[in-house]
mmCIF file of C-alpha atoms and ligand atoms in Angstrom:
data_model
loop_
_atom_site.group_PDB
_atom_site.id
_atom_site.type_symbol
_atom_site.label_atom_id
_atom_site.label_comp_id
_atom_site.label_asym_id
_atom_site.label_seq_id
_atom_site.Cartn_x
_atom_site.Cartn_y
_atom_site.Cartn_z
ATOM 1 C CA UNK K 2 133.393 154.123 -211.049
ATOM 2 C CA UNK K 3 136.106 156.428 -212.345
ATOM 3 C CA UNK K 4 137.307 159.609 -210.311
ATOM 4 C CA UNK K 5 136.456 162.020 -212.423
ATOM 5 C CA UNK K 6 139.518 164.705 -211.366
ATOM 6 C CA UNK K 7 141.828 161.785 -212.686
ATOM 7 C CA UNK K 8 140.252 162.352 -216.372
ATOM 8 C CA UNK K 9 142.989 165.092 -216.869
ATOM 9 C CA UNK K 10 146.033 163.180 -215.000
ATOM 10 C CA UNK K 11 148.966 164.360 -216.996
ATOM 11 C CA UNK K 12 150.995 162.305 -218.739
ATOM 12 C CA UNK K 13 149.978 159.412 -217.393
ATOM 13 C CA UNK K 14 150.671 157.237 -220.654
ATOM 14 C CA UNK K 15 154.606 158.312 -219.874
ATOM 15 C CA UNK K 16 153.844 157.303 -216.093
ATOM 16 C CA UNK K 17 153.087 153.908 -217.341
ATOM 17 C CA UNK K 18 155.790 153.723 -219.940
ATOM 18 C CA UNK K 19 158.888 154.614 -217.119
ATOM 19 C CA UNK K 20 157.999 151.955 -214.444
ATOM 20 C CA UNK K 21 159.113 148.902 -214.013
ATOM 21 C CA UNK K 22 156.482 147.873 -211.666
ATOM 22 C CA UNK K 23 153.993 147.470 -214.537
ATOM 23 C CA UNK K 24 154.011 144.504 -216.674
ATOM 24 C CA UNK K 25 153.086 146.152 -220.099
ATOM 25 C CA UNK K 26 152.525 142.709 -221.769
ATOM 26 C CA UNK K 27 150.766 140.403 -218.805
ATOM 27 C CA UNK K 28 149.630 137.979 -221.329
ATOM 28 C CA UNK K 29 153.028 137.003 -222.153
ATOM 29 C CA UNK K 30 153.388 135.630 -218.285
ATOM 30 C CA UNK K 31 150.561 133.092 -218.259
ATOM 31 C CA UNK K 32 151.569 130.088 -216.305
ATOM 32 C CA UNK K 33 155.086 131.917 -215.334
ATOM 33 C CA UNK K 34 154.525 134.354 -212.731
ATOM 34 C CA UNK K 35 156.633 132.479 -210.404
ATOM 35 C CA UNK K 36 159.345 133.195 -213.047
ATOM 36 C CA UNK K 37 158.714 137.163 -213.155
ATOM 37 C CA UNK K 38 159.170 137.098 -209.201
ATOM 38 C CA UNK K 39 162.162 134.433 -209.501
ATOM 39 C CA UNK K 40 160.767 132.298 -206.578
ATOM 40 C CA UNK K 41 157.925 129.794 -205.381
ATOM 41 C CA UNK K 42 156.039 132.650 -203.166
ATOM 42 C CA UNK K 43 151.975 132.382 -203.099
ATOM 43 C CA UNK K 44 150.237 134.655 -205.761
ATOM 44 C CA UNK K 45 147.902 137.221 -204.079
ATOM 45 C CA UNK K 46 145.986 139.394 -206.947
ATOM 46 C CA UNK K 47 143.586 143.158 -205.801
ATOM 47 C CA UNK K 48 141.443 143.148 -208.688
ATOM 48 C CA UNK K 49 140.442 146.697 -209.096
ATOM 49 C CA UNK K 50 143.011 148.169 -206.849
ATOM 50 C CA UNK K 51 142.299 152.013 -207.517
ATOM 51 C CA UNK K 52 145.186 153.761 -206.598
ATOM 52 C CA UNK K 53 147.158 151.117 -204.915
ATOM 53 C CA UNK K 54 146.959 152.048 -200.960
ATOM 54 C CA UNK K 55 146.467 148.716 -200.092
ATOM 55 C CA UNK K 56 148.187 146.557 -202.330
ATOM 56 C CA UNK K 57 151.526 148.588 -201.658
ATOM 57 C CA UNK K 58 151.191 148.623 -198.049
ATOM 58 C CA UNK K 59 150.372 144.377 -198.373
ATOM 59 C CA UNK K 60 153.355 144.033 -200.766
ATOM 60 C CA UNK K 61 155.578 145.974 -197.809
ATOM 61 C CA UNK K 62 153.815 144.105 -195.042
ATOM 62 C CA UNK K 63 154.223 140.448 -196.458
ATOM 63 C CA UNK K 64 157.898 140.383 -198.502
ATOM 64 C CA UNK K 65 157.198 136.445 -199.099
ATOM 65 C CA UNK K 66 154.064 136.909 -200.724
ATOM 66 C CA UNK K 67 153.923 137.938 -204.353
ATOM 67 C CA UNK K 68 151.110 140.812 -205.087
ATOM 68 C CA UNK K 69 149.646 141.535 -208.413
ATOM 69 C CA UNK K 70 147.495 144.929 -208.642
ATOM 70 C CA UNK K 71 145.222 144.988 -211.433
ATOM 71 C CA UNK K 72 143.430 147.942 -211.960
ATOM 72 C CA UNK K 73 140.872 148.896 -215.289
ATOM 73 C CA UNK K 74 142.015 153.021 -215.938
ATOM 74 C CA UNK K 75 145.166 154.191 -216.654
ATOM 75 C CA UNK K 76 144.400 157.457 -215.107
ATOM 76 C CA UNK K 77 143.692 155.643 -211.748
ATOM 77 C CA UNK K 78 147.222 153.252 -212.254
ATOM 78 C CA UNK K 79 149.385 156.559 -213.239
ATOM 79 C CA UNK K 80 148.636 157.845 -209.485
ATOM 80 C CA UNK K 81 149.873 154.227 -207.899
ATOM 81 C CA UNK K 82 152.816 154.125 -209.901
ATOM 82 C CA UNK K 83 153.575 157.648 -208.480
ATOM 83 C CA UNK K 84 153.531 156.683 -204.836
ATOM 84 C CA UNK K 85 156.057 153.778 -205.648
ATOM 85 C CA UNK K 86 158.734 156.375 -207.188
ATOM 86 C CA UNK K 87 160.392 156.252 -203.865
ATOM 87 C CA UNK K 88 160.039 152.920 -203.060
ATOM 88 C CA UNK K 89 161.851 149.637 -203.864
ATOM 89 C CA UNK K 90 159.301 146.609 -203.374
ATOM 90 C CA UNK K 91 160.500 143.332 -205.162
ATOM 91 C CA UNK K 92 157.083 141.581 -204.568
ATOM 92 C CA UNK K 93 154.651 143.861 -206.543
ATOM 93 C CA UNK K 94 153.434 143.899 -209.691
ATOM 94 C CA UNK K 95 151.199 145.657 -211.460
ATOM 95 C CA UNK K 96 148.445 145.320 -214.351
ATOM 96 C CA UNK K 97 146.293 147.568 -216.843
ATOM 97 C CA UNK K 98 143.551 145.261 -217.425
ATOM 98 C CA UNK K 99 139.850 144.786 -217.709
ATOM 99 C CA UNK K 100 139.325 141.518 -215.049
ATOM 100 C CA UNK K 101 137.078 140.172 -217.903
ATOM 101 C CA UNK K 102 140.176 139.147 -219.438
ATOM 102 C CA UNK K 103 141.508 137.643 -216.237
ATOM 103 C CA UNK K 104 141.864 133.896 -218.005
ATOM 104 C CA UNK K 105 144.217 135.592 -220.637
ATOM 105 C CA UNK K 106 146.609 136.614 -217.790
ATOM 106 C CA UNK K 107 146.635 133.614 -215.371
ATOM 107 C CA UNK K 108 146.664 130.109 -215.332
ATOM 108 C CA UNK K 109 146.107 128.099 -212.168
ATOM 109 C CA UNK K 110 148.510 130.079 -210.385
ATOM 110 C CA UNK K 111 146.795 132.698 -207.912
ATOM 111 C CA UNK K 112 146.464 131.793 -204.401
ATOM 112 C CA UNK K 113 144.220 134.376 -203.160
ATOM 113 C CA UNK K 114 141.819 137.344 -205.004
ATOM 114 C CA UNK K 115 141.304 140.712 -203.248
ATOM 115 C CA UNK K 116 137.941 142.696 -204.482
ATOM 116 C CA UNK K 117 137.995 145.683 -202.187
ATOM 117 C CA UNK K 118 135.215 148.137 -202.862
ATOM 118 C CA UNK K 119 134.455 147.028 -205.918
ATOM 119 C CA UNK K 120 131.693 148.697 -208.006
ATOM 120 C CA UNK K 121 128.480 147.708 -206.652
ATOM 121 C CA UNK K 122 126.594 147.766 -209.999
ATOM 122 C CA UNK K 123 123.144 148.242 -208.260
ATOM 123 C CA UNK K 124 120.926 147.884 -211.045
ATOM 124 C CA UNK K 125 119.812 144.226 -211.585
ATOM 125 C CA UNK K 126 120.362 144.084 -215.374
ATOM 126 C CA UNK K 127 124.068 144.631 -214.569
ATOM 127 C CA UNK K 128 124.268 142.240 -211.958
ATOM 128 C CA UNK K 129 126.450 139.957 -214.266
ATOM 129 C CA UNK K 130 129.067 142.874 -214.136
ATOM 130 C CA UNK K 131 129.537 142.403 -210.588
ATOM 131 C CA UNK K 132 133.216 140.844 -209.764
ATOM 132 C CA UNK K 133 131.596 138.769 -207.768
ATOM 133 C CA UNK K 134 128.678 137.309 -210.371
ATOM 134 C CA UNK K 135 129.118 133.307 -211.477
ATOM 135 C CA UNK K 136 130.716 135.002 -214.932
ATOM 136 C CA UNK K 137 133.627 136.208 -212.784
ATOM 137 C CA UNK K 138 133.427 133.424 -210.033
ATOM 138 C CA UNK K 139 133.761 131.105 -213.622
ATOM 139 C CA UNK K 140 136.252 132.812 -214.860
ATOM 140 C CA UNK K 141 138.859 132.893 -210.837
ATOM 141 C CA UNK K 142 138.157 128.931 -210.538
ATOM 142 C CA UNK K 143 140.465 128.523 -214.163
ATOM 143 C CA UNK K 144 143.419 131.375 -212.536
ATOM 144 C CA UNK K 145 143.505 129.567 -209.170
ATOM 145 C CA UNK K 146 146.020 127.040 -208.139
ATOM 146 C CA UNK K 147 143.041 124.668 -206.831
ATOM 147 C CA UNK K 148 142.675 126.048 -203.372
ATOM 148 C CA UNK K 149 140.758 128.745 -204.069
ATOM 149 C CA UNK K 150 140.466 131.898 -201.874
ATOM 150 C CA UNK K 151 138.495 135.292 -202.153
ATOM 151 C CA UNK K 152 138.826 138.077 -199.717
ATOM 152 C CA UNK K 153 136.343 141.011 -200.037
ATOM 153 C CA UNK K 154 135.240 144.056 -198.285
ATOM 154 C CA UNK K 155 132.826 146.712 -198.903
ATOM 155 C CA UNK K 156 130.276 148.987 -197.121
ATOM 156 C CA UNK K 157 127.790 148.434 -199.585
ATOM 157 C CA UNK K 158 125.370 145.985 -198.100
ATOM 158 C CA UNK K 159 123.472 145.260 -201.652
ATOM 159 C CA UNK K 160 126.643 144.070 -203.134
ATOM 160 C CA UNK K 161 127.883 142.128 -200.097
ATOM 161 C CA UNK K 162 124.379 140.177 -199.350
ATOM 162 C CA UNK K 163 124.629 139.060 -203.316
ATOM 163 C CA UNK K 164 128.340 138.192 -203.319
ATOM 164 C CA UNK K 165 127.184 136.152 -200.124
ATOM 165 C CA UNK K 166 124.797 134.340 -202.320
ATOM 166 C CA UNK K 167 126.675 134.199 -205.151
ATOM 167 C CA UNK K 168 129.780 132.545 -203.418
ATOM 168 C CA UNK K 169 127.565 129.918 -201.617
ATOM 169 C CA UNK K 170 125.784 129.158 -204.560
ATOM 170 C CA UNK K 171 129.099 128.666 -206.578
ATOM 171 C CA UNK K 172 130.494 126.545 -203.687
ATOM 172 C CA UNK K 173 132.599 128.608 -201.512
ATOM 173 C CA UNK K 174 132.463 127.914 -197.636
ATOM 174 C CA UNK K 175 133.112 130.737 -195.449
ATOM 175 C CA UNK K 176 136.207 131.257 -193.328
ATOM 176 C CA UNK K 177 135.329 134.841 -191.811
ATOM 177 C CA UNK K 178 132.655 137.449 -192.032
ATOM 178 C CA UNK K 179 132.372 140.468 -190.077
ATOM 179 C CA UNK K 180 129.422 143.361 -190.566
ATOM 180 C CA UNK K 181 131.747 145.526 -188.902
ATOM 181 C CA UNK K 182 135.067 144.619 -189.593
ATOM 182 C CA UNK K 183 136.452 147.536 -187.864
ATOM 183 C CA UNK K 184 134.616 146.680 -184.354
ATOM 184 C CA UNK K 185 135.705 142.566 -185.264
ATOM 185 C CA UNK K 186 138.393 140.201 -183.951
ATOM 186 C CA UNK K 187 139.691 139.992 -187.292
ATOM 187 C CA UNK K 188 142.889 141.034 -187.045
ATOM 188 C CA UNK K 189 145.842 142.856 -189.096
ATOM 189 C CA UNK K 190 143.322 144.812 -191.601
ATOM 190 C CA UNK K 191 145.462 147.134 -194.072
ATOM 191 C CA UNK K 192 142.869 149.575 -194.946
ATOM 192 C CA UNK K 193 141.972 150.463 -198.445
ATOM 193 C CA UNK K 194 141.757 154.093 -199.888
ATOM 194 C CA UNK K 195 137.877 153.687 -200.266
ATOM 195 C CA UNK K 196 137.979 151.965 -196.623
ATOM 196 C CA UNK K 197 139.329 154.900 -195.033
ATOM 197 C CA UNK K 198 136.860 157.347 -196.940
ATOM 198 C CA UNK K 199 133.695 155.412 -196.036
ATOM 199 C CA UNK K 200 134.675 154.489 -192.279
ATOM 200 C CA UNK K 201 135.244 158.105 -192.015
ATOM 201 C CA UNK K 202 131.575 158.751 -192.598
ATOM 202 C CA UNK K 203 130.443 156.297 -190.213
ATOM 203 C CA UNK K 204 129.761 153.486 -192.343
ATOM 204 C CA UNK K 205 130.290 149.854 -191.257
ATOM 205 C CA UNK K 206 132.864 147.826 -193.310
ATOM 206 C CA UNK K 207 131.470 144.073 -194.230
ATOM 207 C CA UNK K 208 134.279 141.402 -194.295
ATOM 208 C CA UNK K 209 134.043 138.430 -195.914
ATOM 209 C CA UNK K 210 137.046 135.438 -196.448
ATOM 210 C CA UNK K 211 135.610 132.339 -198.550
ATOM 211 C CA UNK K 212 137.324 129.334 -199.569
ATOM 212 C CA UNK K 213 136.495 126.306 -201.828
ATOM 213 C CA UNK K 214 139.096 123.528 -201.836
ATOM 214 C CA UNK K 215 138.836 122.033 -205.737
ATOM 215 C CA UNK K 216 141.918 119.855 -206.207
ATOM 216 C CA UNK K 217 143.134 118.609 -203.067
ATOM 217 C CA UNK K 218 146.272 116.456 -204.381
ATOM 218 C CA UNK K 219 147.380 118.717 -206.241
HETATM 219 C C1 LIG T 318 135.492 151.861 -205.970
HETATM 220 S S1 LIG T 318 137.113 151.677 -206.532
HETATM 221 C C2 LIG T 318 137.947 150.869 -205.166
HETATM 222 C C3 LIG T 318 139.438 151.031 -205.233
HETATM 223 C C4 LIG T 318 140.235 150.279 -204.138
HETATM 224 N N1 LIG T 318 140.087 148.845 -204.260
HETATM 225 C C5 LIG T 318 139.859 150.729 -202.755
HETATM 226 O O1 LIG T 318 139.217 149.954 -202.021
HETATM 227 O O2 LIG T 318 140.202 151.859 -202.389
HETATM 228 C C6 LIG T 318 136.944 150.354 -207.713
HETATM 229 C C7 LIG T 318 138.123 150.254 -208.661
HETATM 230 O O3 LIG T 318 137.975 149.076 -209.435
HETATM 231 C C8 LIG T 318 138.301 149.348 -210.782
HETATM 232 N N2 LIG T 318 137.571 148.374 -211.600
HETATM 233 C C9 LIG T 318 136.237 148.257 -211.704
HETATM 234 N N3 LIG T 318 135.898 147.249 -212.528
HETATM 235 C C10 LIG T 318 137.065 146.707 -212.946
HETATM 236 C C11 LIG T 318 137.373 145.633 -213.835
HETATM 237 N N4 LIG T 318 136.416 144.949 -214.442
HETATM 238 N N5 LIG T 318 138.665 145.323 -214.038
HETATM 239 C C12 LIG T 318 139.652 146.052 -213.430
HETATM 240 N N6 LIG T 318 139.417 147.090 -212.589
HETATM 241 C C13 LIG T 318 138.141 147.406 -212.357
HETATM 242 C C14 LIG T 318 137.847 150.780 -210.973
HETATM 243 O O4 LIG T 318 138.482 151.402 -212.067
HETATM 244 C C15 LIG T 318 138.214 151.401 -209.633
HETATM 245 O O5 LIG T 318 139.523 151.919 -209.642
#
């Protein structure tokens, strides 16, 4: 779902040309991301990160973590990249990128996958283009480093009752889950721009941490 008053974001190409936060050619990183960081820190990836509210304030939050932003619209990226002009944050990263090309990007590096209010994609025939369908699921299990580990939240209870499914079914056990994450013992939640907005409105915030251990000697 694309904000349609960042259509007419000006300049935005040049916004994404004059930062060094962006990684204009990501596929040229696969299987060294450690490298680009220069250390040995966990990989944490948003997929979809909208206009980088959370993924900034994780980056500042946890310095020995690397983050990785990855968002699909250029329009949406150009406003990130403008809150960072005045910051200096080592550990972040960011990508223009569809997710579908996820596998072209990372290999068996990423620790952890964000998907915070991702696009619900409420009709069934389009249920494959969910980020949480088995395409997608398919497509994390060859990017992760073996222990594999998806954090999501959303208010929209169609999405999160299939993404339950869909996880289970696809093997995932589940570490937390809260229908109302803000009213939860779950603690240290960095709230997302879309988190904020909904909440606002009175809407509860599902939680959901999953984890499926694939290689354990690795
Ligand atoms: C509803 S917004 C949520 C933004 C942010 N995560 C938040 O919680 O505030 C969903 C974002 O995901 C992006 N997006 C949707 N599908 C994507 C895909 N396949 N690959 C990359 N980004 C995607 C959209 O462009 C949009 O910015």
């Amino acid at each position: 779902m694309i904000d349609l008053r960042l259509r007419n974001v000006k300049n935005k190409e040049e916004i994404l040309e004059n930062t060094t936060y962006l990684e204009k050619e990501p596929e040229s990183n696969i299987g060294k991301w450690k490298d680009v960081f220069g250390n040995k820190n966990d990989i944490h990836i948003e997929i979809g990160m909208g206009k980088g509210d959370f993924i900034i304030e994780m980056a500042l939050t946890h310095p020995d973590i690397n983050f990785i932003g990855i968002e699909k619209y250029s329009s949406v990226l150009a406003r990130a990249i403008e809150k960072l002009y005045d910051k200096e944050i080592p550990n972040l990263r960011l990508i223009r990128m569809d997710a579908n090309y996820i596998e072209k990007v990372f290999d068996k590096e990423v620790d952890t996958i964000y998907l915070n209010f991702s696009d619900p994609w409420p009709k069934k025939r389009h249920a494959k283009k969910r980020l949480t369908s088995e395409i997608f699921l398919a497509k994390y299990a060859n990017i992760f480093t073996g222990d594999n580990k998806i954090i999501m939240k959303t208010d929209n209870t169609g999405l999160f009752e299939y993404s339950l499914e869909s996880l289970s079914q696809y093997g995932y056990i589940i570490e937390k889950v809260s229908l109302d994450l803000h009213n939860s013992d779950i603690e240290n939640n960095i709230e997302t721009e879309y988190e904020k907005k909904f909440s606002s409105k009175g809407n509860n915030i599902y939680y959901l941490e999953v984890k499926k251990i694939v290689n354990k000697d690795k």
